[in-house]
Coordinates of C-alpha atoms in Angstrom, one line a residue:
Chain A
M1 CA 122.5 129.5 128.9
A2 CA 120.3 130.3 126.0
A3 CA 120.7 134.0 125.1
P4 CA 117.6 136.0 125.5
A5 CA 117.8 137.3 122.0
L6 CA 117.5 133.8 120.6
D7 CA 114.4 133.2 122.7
R8 CA 112.7 135.9 120.8
A9 CA 113.8 134.4 117.4
P10 CA 110.8 134.2 115.1
A11 CA 108.9 131.0 115.7
A12 CA 107.2 129.0 112.9
P13 CA 104.2 131.1 112.0
R14 CA 100.8 129.7 112.9
R15 CA 98.7 128.8 110.0
R16 CA 95.7 131.1 109.6
R17 CA 92.5 129.5 110.8
P18 CA 90.4 128.3 108.0
A19 CA 87.3 130.3 107.0
R20 CA 84.6 129.8 109.6
R21 CA 81.9 128.8 107.1
L22 CA 82.8 125.4 105.8
P23 CA 82.4 125.0 102.0
A24 CA 79.4 123.0 100.9
A25 CA 81.6 120.5 98.9
L26 CA 83.4 119.6 102.2
L27 CA 80.1 118.9 104.0
W28 CA 78.6 116.9 101.1
G29 CA 81.8 115.0 100.5
G30 CA 82.2 114.4 104.2
A31 CA 78.7 113.1 104.5
I32 CA 79.0 110.7 101.5
I33 CA 82.4 109.4 102.7
A34 CA 81.2 109.0 106.3
A35 CA 78.2 107.0 105.1
V36 CA 80.3 104.8 102.7
V37 CA 82.9 104.2 105.4
I38 CA 80.4 103.3 108.1
L39 CA 78.5 101.0 105.7
I40 CA 81.7 99.2 104.7
A41 CA 83.1 99.0 108.2
L42 CA 79.8 97.5 109.4
A43 CA 79.6 95.2 106.3
P44 CA 80.1 91.9 108.1
A45 CA 77.3 92.8 110.5
I46 CA 74.8 94.3 108.1
A47 CA 75.4 92.3 104.9
P48 CA 72.2 90.3 104.4
Y49 CA 74.1 87.1 103.3
P50 CA 77.7 85.8 103.6
Y51 CA 79.6 87.3 100.7
D52 CA 80.8 84.0 99.4
E53 CA 77.7 81.9 100.0
M54 CA 76.7 80.2 96.8
N55 CA 73.1 79.3 96.0
I56 CA 72.8 77.6 92.6
L57 CA 69.0 77.8 92.8
A58 CA 69.1 81.5 93.0
R59 CA 71.5 82.3 90.1
L60 CA 71.4 85.6 88.2
Q61 CA 68.2 86.8 89.9
P62 CA 67.2 90.4 89.2
P63 CA 67.0 92.8 92.1
S64 CA 64.2 91.9 94.5
A65 CA 63.2 92.3 98.1
A66 CA 65.3 89.3 99.1
H67 CA 68.3 90.4 97.1
W68 CA 68.3 94.2 96.7
F69 CA 71.0 94.2 94.0
G70 CA 70.2 90.8 92.6
T71 CA 72.5 87.7 92.6
D72 CA 75.5 86.8 90.4
E73 CA 76.2 83.7 88.4
F74 CA 76.9 81.6 91.5
G75 CA 73.8 82.9 93.3
R76 CA 75.8 85.1 95.6
D77 CA 74.1 88.2 96.9
V78 CA 75.4 91.2 95.0
L79 CA 74.7 93.7 97.8
S80 CA 76.7 91.7 100.3
R81 CA 79.5 91.4 97.9
V82 CA 79.5 95.1 97.1
L83 CA 79.6 95.9 100.9
I84 CA 82.4 93.5 101.6
G85 CA 84.3 94.2 98.4
G86 CA 84.3 97.9 99.3
R87 CA 86.7 97.2 102.1
L88 CA 89.5 96.2 99.7
S89 CA 88.8 99.1 97.4
L90 CA 89.0 101.6 100.4
I91 CA 92.1 99.8 101.7
M92 CA 93.6 100.2 98.3
G93 CA 92.8 103.9 98.2
F94 CA 94.0 104.8 101.6
G95 CA 96.8 102.2 101.9
A96 CA 98.4 103.2 98.6
T97 CA 98.1 106.9 99.5
A98 CA 99.7 106.3 102.9
L99 CA 102.6 104.5 101.3
C100 CA 102.9 107.3 98.8
L101 CA 103.0 109.9 101.6
A102 CA 105.4 107.8 103.7
L103 CA 107.9 107.6 100.8
G104 CA 107.2 110.8 98.9
V105 CA 107.1 113.4 101.7
P106 CA 110.4 112.6 103.3
L107 CA 112.1 112.3 99.9
G108 CA 110.6 115.6 98.8
L109 CA 111.6 117.4 102.1
L110 CA 115.1 116.1 101.7
A111 CA 115.4 117.1 98.1
G112 CA 114.1 120.6 98.7
Y113 CA 116.1 121.1 101.9
R114 CA 119.5 119.7 100.8
R115 CA 119.3 120.7 97.1
G116 CA 122.4 120.2 95.1
R117 CA 123.4 116.6 94.4
V118 CA 120.9 114.9 96.7
D119 CA 118.1 116.8 95.0
E120 CA 119.5 116.0 91.6
A121 CA 119.8 112.3 92.4
I122 CA 116.3 112.0 93.9
M123 CA 114.6 114.0 91.1
R124 CA 116.3 112.0 88.3
V125 CA 115.1 108.7 89.8
M126 CA 111.6 110.3 90.0
D127 CA 111.9 111.3 86.3
V128 CA 112.4 107.7 85.3
I129 CA 109.5 106.5 87.3
M130 CA 107.3 109.2 85.9
S131 CA 108.3 108.3 82.4
F132 CA 106.1 105.2 82.6
P133 CA 102.4 105.6 82.1
P134 CA 100.8 104.8 85.6
I135 CA 99.0 101.6 84.7
L136 CA 102.1 100.3 82.9
L137 CA 104.3 100.8 85.9
G138 CA 101.7 99.0 88.0
L139 CA 101.7 96.1 85.5
L140 CA 105.5 96.0 85.4
V141 CA 105.6 95.6 89.1
L142 CA 102.9 93.0 89.1
A143 CA 103.9 91.2 85.9
V144 CA 106.2 88.9 87.8
G145 CA 105.3 86.2 90.1
T146 CA 101.8 85.6 91.3
P147 CA 99.5 88.6 91.6
S148 CA 98.2 89.5 95.0
F149 CA 96.2 92.4 96.5
W150 CA 99.0 93.7 98.7
K151 CA 101.4 93.7 95.8
A152 CA 98.8 95.8 93.9
V153 CA 98.6 98.3 96.9
L154 CA 102.4 98.5 96.8
A155 CA 102.5 99.0 93.0
V156 CA 99.8 101.7 93.1
G157 CA 101.5 103.5 96.0
L158 CA 104.8 103.5 94.1
V159 CA 103.2 104.9 91.0
Y160 CA 102.2 108.1 92.8
V161 CA 105.4 108.7 94.8
P162 CA 107.0 111.0 92.2
S163 CA 104.2 113.6 92.1
M164 CA 104.2 113.6 95.9
V165 CA 108.0 114.2 95.9
R166 CA 107.7 117.0 93.4
L167 CA 105.0 118.8 95.3
T168 CA 106.7 118.4 98.7
R169 CA 110.0 119.5 97.2
S170 CA 108.5 122.7 95.7
V171 CA 106.8 123.6 98.9
T172 CA 110.0 123.0 100.9
L173 CA 112.0 125.1 98.5
N174 CA 109.6 128.0 99.1
L175 CA 109.8 127.6 102.9
V176 CA 113.6 127.1 103.3
S177 CA 114.4 130.7 102.8
E178 CA 111.7 131.9 105.3
E179 CA 112.9 133.7 108.4
F180 CA 111.8 131.0 110.9
I181 CA 113.9 128.4 109.1
V182 CA 116.9 130.8 109.1
A183 CA 116.2 131.3 112.8
A184 CA 116.2 127.5 113.4
H185 CA 119.5 127.3 111.7
A186 CA 120.9 130.0 113.9
R187 CA 119.6 128.1 117.0
G188 CA 121.7 125.2 115.7
E189 CA 118.8 122.8 115.2
G190 CA 119.5 119.5 113.4
A191 CA 118.3 118.8 109.9
A192 CA 115.7 116.2 111.1
Y193 CA 114.2 118.7 113.6
I194 CA 114.0 121.5 110.9
L195 CA 112.5 119.2 108.3
F196 CA 109.8 117.5 110.5
S197 CA 109.1 120.1 113.2
E198 CA 109.5 123.3 111.3
I199 CA 109.0 122.7 107.6
L200 CA 106.5 119.9 107.6
P201 CA 103.8 121.6 109.8
N202 CA 103.8 124.5 107.4
A203 CA 103.9 122.4 104.2
W204 CA 101.0 120.1 104.9
P205 CA 98.0 122.0 103.5
P206 CA 98.9 121.4 99.8
I207 CA 100.2 117.9 100.7
A208 CA 96.8 117.1 102.3
V209 CA 94.9 118.3 99.2
E210 CA 97.2 116.3 96.9
A211 CA 96.8 113.2 99.1
S212 CA 93.0 113.5 98.8
L213 CA 93.3 113.4 95.1
K214 CA 95.7 110.5 95.3
V215 CA 93.1 108.5 97.2
T216 CA 90.7 108.6 94.3
F217 CA 93.4 108.0 91.7
A218 CA 94.5 105.0 93.8
I219 CA 91.0 103.6 94.1
L220 CA 90.5 103.9 90.3
L221 CA 94.0 102.6 89.4
G222 CA 93.6 99.7 91.9
A223 CA 90.2 98.9 90.4
S224 CA 91.7 98.9 86.9
L225 CA 94.5 96.5 88.0
S226 CA 91.9 94.2 89.7
F227 CA 89.8 94.4 86.6
L228 CA 92.8 93.2 84.6
G229 CA 93.3 90.3 87.1
M230 CA 96.4 91.8 88.7
G231 CA 94.9 92.9 92.0
A232 CA 92.5 91.2 94.4
Q233 CA 92.3 87.5 93.8
P234 CA 89.1 85.4 94.1
P235 CA 87.3 84.4 96.2
S236 CA 88.1 87.8 98.0
S237 CA 86.9 90.6 95.8
D238 CA 87.0 94.3 95.3
W239 CA 84.8 96.4 93.1
G240 CA 87.2 96.2 90.1
L241 CA 87.3 92.4 90.2
M242 CA 83.6 92.2 90.6
I243 CA 83.0 94.3 87.5
S244 CA 85.6 92.2 85.7
G245 CA 83.7 89.0 86.6
A246 CA 80.4 90.6 85.6
R247 CA 81.7 91.6 82.1
P248 CA 80.5 88.3 80.4
L249 CA 77.1 88.6 82.2
V250 CA 76.4 92.1 80.9
N251 CA 73.7 90.8 78.5
S252 CA 71.9 88.5 80.9
A253 CA 72.5 90.2 84.4
P254 CA 73.6 93.8 84.1
W255 CA 73.0 94.5 87.8
V256 CA 76.0 92.4 88.8
A257 CA 78.3 94.9 87.0
L258 CA 76.2 98.0 87.8
A259 CA 76.1 97.7 91.6
P260 CA 79.9 97.7 92.3
G261 CA 80.4 100.4 89.5
L262 CA 77.8 102.7 91.1
A263 CA 79.3 102.1 94.5
M264 CA 82.7 103.1 93.2
C265 CA 81.3 106.1 91.4
L266 CA 79.6 107.3 94.6
T267 CA 82.8 106.8 96.7
V268 CA 85.1 108.6 94.3
I269 CA 82.7 111.5 93.8
G270 CA 82.5 111.8 97.6
I271 CA 86.3 111.9 98.0
N272 CA 86.6 114.3 95.1
L273 CA 84.1 116.7 96.8
L274 CA 85.9 116.3 100.1
G275 CA 89.2 117.2 98.3
D276 CA 87.7 120.2 96.6
G277 CA 86.2 121.4 99.9
L278 CA 89.5 120.8 101.7
R279 CA 91.3 122.9 99.1
E280 CA 88.8 125.7 99.5
A281 CA 88.9 125.6 103.3
L282 CA 92.7 125.4 103.6
D283 CA 93.6 128.0 101.1
P284 CA 91.3 129.9 98.7
R285 CA 94.3 130.9 96.6
M286 CA 95.2 127.3 95.8
V287 CA 92.0 126.7 94.0
R288 CA 93.3 128.8 91.2
A289 CA 96.9 127.7 91.4
H290 CA 95.9 124.0 91.4
R291 CA 93.9 124.2 88.2
Q292 CA 96.8 125.4 86.2
Chain B
M1 CA 114.7 125.8 69.4
A2 CA 116.9 123.2 67.5
F3 CA 119.2 123.0 70.5
Y4 CA 116.2 122.5 72.8
V5 CA 114.9 119.7 70.7
L6 CA 118.3 118.0 70.6
K7 CA 118.6 118.3 74.4
R8 CA 115.2 116.8 74.9
L9 CA 115.9 113.9 72.5
L10 CA 119.2 113.1 74.3
A11 CA 117.3 113.2 77.7
I12 CA 114.7 110.8 76.3
A13 CA 117.4 108.4 74.9
A14 CA 118.9 108.4 78.4
I15 CA 115.6 107.7 80.1
L16 CA 114.8 104.9 77.7
A17 CA 118.1 103.3 78.4
V18 CA 117.5 103.4 82.1
M19 CA 114.0 102.2 81.6
S20 CA 115.2 99.2 79.5
V21 CA 117.6 98.2 82.4
L22 CA 114.7 98.6 84.9
I23 CA 112.3 96.6 82.8
F24 CA 114.9 93.9 82.2
L25 CA 115.9 93.6 85.8
I26 CA 112.4 93.5 87.2
T27 CA 111.1 91.0 84.7
Q28 CA 114.2 88.9 84.6
I29 CA 115.2 88.6 88.2
L30 CA 112.1 88.6 90.2
P31 CA 110.1 85.7 88.7
G32 CA 112.4 83.3 90.3
N33 CA 112.6 80.7 87.6
V34 CA 111.3 81.4 84.1
A35 CA 112.5 78.2 82.8
Q36 CA 110.5 76.3 85.3
V37 CA 107.4 78.2 84.3
I38 CA 108.0 77.4 80.6
A39 CA 108.9 73.8 81.1
G40 CA 105.8 73.3 83.3
Q41 CA 105.3 72.7 87.0
F42 CA 106.2 69.0 86.9
A43 CA 109.2 69.1 84.5
S44 CA 112.3 67.3 85.6
P45 CA 115.3 69.4 86.7
E46 CA 117.1 68.3 83.5
T47 CA 114.3 69.6 81.3
V48 CA 114.3 72.9 83.2
A49 CA 118.1 73.2 82.8
A50 CA 117.8 72.4 79.1
V51 CA 115.1 75.1 78.7
A52 CA 117.2 77.6 80.6
H53 CA 120.2 76.8 78.4
R54 CA 118.1 77.2 75.2
L55 CA 116.9 80.6 76.3
G56 CA 120.3 81.7 77.5
L57 CA 119.0 82.1 81.0
D58 CA 122.1 80.4 82.4
Q59 CA 124.3 83.2 81.2
P60 CA 125.4 86.1 83.4
L61 CA 122.8 88.8 83.7
L62 CA 125.0 91.4 82.0
V63 CA 125.4 89.1 78.9
Q64 CA 121.6 88.5 78.8
Y65 CA 120.9 92.2 79.0
W66 CA 123.4 93.0 76.3
R67 CA 121.9 90.4 74.0
W68 CA 118.4 91.7 74.6
A69 CA 119.3 95.4 74.3
S70 CA 121.5 95.0 71.2
G71 CA 118.8 92.9 69.6
I72 CA 116.2 95.7 70.2
L73 CA 118.5 98.3 68.7
G74 CA 118.8 96.1 65.7
G75 CA 115.0 95.8 65.5
D76 CA 114.9 92.3 66.9
L77 CA 112.4 92.2 69.9
G78 CA 113.0 88.6 70.7
V79 CA 110.9 85.5 70.2
S80 CA 107.6 85.0 72.0
L81 CA 107.7 81.9 74.3
V82 CA 104.1 81.1 74.0
M83 CA 103.4 81.9 70.4
E84 CA 106.9 80.7 69.4
R85 CA 107.4 83.3 66.8
P86 CA 109.2 86.7 66.6
V87 CA 107.6 89.3 68.8
A88 CA 108.1 92.3 66.4
P89 CA 105.4 91.5 63.7
V90 CA 102.8 90.5 66.4
L91 CA 103.6 93.5 68.4
F92 CA 103.4 96.0 65.6
H93 CA 100.2 94.6 64.2
A94 CA 98.6 95.0 67.7
L95 CA 100.2 98.4 68.0
G96 CA 98.6 99.5 64.7
N97 CA 95.2 98.6 66.0
S98 CA 95.8 100.4 69.3
A99 CA 97.1 103.5 67.5
L100 CA 94.0 103.7 65.4
L101 CA 91.8 103.5 68.4
A102 CA 93.9 106.0 70.4
A103 CA 94.2 108.4 67.5
L104 CA 90.4 108.4 66.9
S105 CA 89.8 109.0 70.6
F106 CA 92.4 111.8 70.8
V107 CA 90.8 113.7 67.9
F108 CA 87.4 113.3 69.7
V109 CA 88.9 114.5 73.0
V110 CA 90.5 117.6 71.5
L111 CA 87.5 118.6 69.5
V112 CA 84.8 117.9 72.0
G113 CA 86.7 118.5 75.2
I114 CA 88.1 121.9 74.1
G115 CA 84.8 122.9 72.5
L116 CA 82.8 122.0 75.5
G117 CA 85.3 123.9 77.8
I118 CA 85.0 127.0 75.7
L119 CA 81.3 126.9 75.5
A120 CA 81.0 126.4 79.3
A121 CA 83.4 129.3 79.8
I122 CA 81.6 131.7 77.5
R123 CA 78.2 131.0 79.1
H124 CA 79.9 130.9 82.5
G125 CA 77.3 130.2 85.1
G126 CA 74.6 129.2 82.5
I127 CA 72.7 126.0 82.2
L128 CA 75.3 124.5 79.8
D129 CA 78.1 125.3 82.2
H130 CA 76.3 123.6 85.0
C131 CA 75.5 120.5 82.9
A132 CA 79.2 120.4 81.7
S133 CA 80.4 120.7 85.3
I134 CA 78.2 117.8 86.4
F135 CA 79.2 115.7 83.4
T136 CA 82.9 116.4 84.0
Y137 CA 82.6 115.6 87.7
V138 CA 81.0 112.3 87.1
G139 CA 83.3 111.6 84.1
I140 CA 86.5 111.8 86.2
S141 CA 85.0 109.8 89.0
V142 CA 84.4 106.6 87.2
P143 CA 87.0 104.2 85.7
E144 CA 87.0 103.6 82.0
F145 CA 86.0 100.0 82.2
F146 CA 82.8 100.8 84.0
W147 CA 81.9 103.3 81.3
G148 CA 82.7 100.7 78.8
I149 CA 80.2 98.3 80.4
V150 CA 77.5 101.0 80.6
L151 CA 78.0 101.8 77.0
I152 CA 77.8 98.1 76.0
L153 CA 74.6 97.8 78.0
V154 CA 73.0 100.8 76.3
F155 CA 74.2 100.5 72.7
A156 CA 74.8 96.8 72.3
R157 CA 72.2 95.2 74.6
Y158 CA 69.2 97.5 74.7
L159 CA 69.5 99.5 71.5
D160 CA 71.4 96.7 69.6
W161 CA 73.1 99.3 67.4
L162 CA 76.7 98.3 67.8
P163 CA 78.8 95.2 68.5
S164 CA 79.9 94.7 72.1
G165 CA 83.4 93.8 71.3
G166 CA 86.1 92.5 69.0
A167 CA 87.3 94.1 65.8
A168 CA 86.5 93.7 62.1
A169 CA 89.1 93.2 59.4
W170 CA 89.4 96.0 56.9
G171 CA 88.2 93.5 54.2
E172 CA 84.7 93.2 55.9
G173 CA 83.8 96.6 54.7
L174 CA 83.8 100.1 56.2
G175 CA 80.6 99.7 58.2
P176 CA 81.6 96.8 60.5
W177 CA 85.1 98.2 60.7
I178 CA 83.9 101.5 62.1
S179 CA 81.1 100.1 64.2
H180 CA 83.7 98.0 66.2
L181 CA 85.7 101.2 66.9
V182 CA 82.9 103.4 68.1
L183 CA 82.2 102.0 71.6
P184 CA 85.9 101.5 72.6
A185 CA 86.7 105.0 71.3
A186 CA 83.7 106.6 73.1
T187 CA 84.7 104.8 76.3
L188 CA 88.3 106.1 76.1
T189 CA 87.2 109.6 75.4
F190 CA 84.6 109.9 78.2
T191 CA 87.0 110.4 81.1
L192 CA 89.4 112.5 79.0
I193 CA 86.8 114.8 77.6
A194 CA 85.7 115.5 81.2
H195 CA 89.3 116.2 82.1
V196 CA 90.2 118.4 79.2
S197 CA 86.9 120.4 79.2
R198 CA 87.2 121.1 82.9
L199 CA 90.7 122.5 82.4
T200 CA 89.9 124.5 79.3
R201 CA 86.9 126.0 81.0
S202 CA 88.8 127.3 84.0
S203 CA 91.8 128.6 82.0
M204 CA 89.4 130.2 79.5
I205 CA 87.5 131.9 82.3
E206 CA 90.7 133.3 83.7
T207 CA 91.8 134.5 80.3
L208 CA 88.5 136.2 79.6
R209 CA 89.0 138.2 82.7
S210 CA 92.4 139.4 81.7
Q211 CA 93.5 142.9 80.8
Y212 CA 94.3 142.2 77.2
V213 CA 90.9 140.6 76.5
R214 CA 89.2 143.7 78.0
N215 CA 91.4 145.8 75.7
A216 CA 90.5 143.8 72.7
R217 CA 86.8 144.2 73.5
A218 CA 87.3 147.9 74.2
K219 CA 88.9 148.3 70.7
G220 CA 85.5 147.2 69.4
L221 CA 86.7 143.9 67.9
P222 CA 83.9 141.4 67.2
E223 CA 83.5 138.8 70.0
R224 CA 84.4 136.0 67.7
V225 CA 87.8 137.5 67.0
V226 CA 88.4 138.3 70.7
L227 CA 87.6 134.7 71.6
L228 CA 89.5 132.9 68.9
R229 CA 92.4 135.1 68.2
H230 CA 93.1 136.7 71.6
A231 CA 91.8 134.5 74.3
L232 CA 91.9 130.9 73.0
R233 CA 95.6 130.9 72.1
N234 CA 96.6 131.7 75.7
A235 CA 93.9 129.8 77.3
L236 CA 95.0 126.6 75.5
L237 CA 98.5 126.7 77.0
P238 CA 97.7 124.8 80.1
T239 CA 95.4 122.5 78.1
I240 CA 98.4 121.5 75.9
T241 CA 100.4 120.3 78.9
V242 CA 97.4 118.4 80.2
L243 CA 96.8 116.8 76.8
A244 CA 100.3 115.3 77.2
I245 CA 99.4 113.9 80.5
D246 CA 96.2 112.6 78.9
V247 CA 98.2 110.7 76.3
G248 CA 99.6 108.8 79.2
W249 CA 96.1 108.3 80.5
L250 CA 95.0 107.3 77.0
I251 CA 97.7 104.7 76.9
G252 CA 96.6 103.3 80.2
G253 CA 93.0 103.5 79.2
V254 CA 93.8 101.6 76.0
V255 CA 95.1 98.7 78.0
V256 CA 91.9 98.6 80.1
V257 CA 89.4 99.4 77.3
E258 CA 90.9 96.7 75.1
A259 CA 90.3 94.2 77.8
V260 CA 86.6 95.3 78.1
F261 CA 85.9 95.2 74.4
A262 CA 88.3 92.3 73.5
Y263 CA 89.9 94.6 71.1
P264 CA 93.1 93.1 69.6
G265 CA 95.5 95.8 70.5
I266 CA 98.8 96.1 72.3
G267 CA 97.2 96.4 75.7
R268 CA 95.4 93.1 75.3
L269 CA 98.7 91.6 74.0
L270 CA 100.5 92.8 77.2
I271 CA 97.8 91.3 79.4
F272 CA 98.0 88.1 77.5
A273 CA 101.7 88.1 77.9
I274 CA 101.5 88.7 81.6
Q275 CA 98.9 85.9 82.1
H276 CA 101.1 83.5 80.2
H277 CA 104.5 84.6 81.7
D278 CA 105.7 85.3 78.2
L279 CA 108.8 87.3 79.2
P280 CA 110.1 88.5 75.8
L281 CA 106.6 89.7 74.9
I282 CA 106.1 91.4 78.3
Q283 CA 109.5 93.2 78.0
A284 CA 109.0 94.3 74.4
S285 CA 105.4 95.5 74.9
I286 CA 106.2 97.5 78.0
L287 CA 109.3 99.0 76.4
V288 CA 107.4 100.0 73.3
I289 CA 104.5 101.5 75.2
A290 CA 106.9 103.4 77.4
A291 CA 108.8 104.7 74.4
I292 CA 105.7 106.0 72.8
Y293 CA 104.7 107.7 76.0
C294 CA 108.1 109.5 76.2
L295 CA 107.8 110.6 72.6
A296 CA 104.2 111.9 73.2
N297 CA 105.5 113.9 76.1
L298 CA 108.3 115.3 74.0
I299 CA 105.8 116.4 71.3
A300 CA 103.6 118.0 73.9
D301 CA 106.6 119.9 75.3
L302 CA 107.6 121.1 71.9
L303 CA 104.1 122.2 71.1
Y304 CA 104.0 124.1 74.4
A305 CA 107.3 125.8 73.6
Y306 CA 106.0 126.6 70.1
F307 CA 102.9 128.3 71.4
N308 CA 104.6 130.0 74.3
P309 CA 107.4 132.3 73.1
K310 CA 108.6 132.9 76.7
I311 CA 109.8 129.3 76.8
R312 CA 110.9 129.1 73.2
Y313 CA 113.4 131.9 73.6
G314 CA 114.2 131.5 77.3
R315 CA 115.3 127.9 77.1
A316 CA 116.9 128.0 73.7
S317 CA 119.4 130.6 74.8
A318 CA 120.1 128.8 78.0

């Protein structure tokens, strides 16, 4: 019994297709990240030694044919440890970002759609969270009880929720008054349908770009927490903890610290390039808006 | 403007109050049994109860919070469990060291970051611009502690110019005192210079394309005047907000960099406190650092309002 007029109500506009020529940053970033992810995914198979195999006779050896990145103070192969340790660093980056999206996006949609008191309440809570410097909030969450890697992922994810809420909210506020949302209202759609099937598909480009930034922030913050001893716990290891353990060895065996550091540097640069490329591909106008 | 300042101060007081509750709850409830930690793993239940009683941990939570909060308002930050002396003098001594480090870094960041950004914008597309872009790209992609280690490697190990960590007392003379500050400060500034110069560059490029800069040039004003009087003032507006964010970054960076260089500041104190489950010390350091962060944000907002008349008049009349 749907009236024919309603059938012709404006549908959610299709997003314009991205420019045909992909930006160079996207290709480079994609290539770097693909290489890093493949190497780390295959780590158990391609690592030349077990990551925790100690060999006291081969302690602190400089890079050589047998140990490309040398060995650490227990004679463990640094290359194998970098490959295996990368898994935790990547899980930190993507896991914390996923958590931040899972909490931040629905809250932001709700705040922007409902406005009024709901909006006020959500945003004030976010204000309080944002009033802590990121690493301090992470430390506060981790200060109690025994530190563990998953707690660190949780802490890092929480740290970045407010900025995700703010972004989603502002995008939602802009979309709510659009014709296709008004039309959805007129059709009598429920709030959940409007939020997730009408608004979200149109709000995602800036959210995707923000999320790509968050992945690098999360890797770096997670590494800092691990460096401080609040993240991954030995004998498992991520790049931050590896660098932390290598700090006292800087004078005798600098390669132990340099290898994980360079790996992290490469990964983060790759994701940053990917994010910049994504931004360019999704919406050229955002390049300017984002920098301000 | 006065009204705006007052409003912001009230907001900060409210946020700090909420923060104090949050810090207190998280640190006080979650650890399960602080008394057990203090008394030791193998202490008898009686000993644990005695410790709990001595610390007032057997009181209702509200009473505990009230004691803690009212103590802080009166300047009493509690007594450190591990060091067994009042937290306040220890904390403020460490804070002084950190403030020195942070202030030095901040001056560096403002001078070098903004300078580099302007130069890159003027010679937009030139060699310097490309070098600055690469430098900033790498700079924001690497955590502070790794830069710290690279700097230690170069300047302490290979060149042997500077000490690799610690701090010298004022009494040891100016030379050692400064030499201990150089590497931590340089580490702290590295990421931030990258951040600030990248932003200054893009906002300066945009400003230089604007109508009023073209007008100023058309009037025949010397380039120096156009840049400094007309363009810079507006180009710096976004930089000021970012500098505020960077103060937060700086505070976070201080915690990490102090750990790398074994520098006796508040960050290292906090990590020490966390490692030793020293609750009063954890609570006080987090609260003090958070309060400083809030104030830094306020100052940045005020500066922004001061430089941007649109906001100054718009909000003041609201």
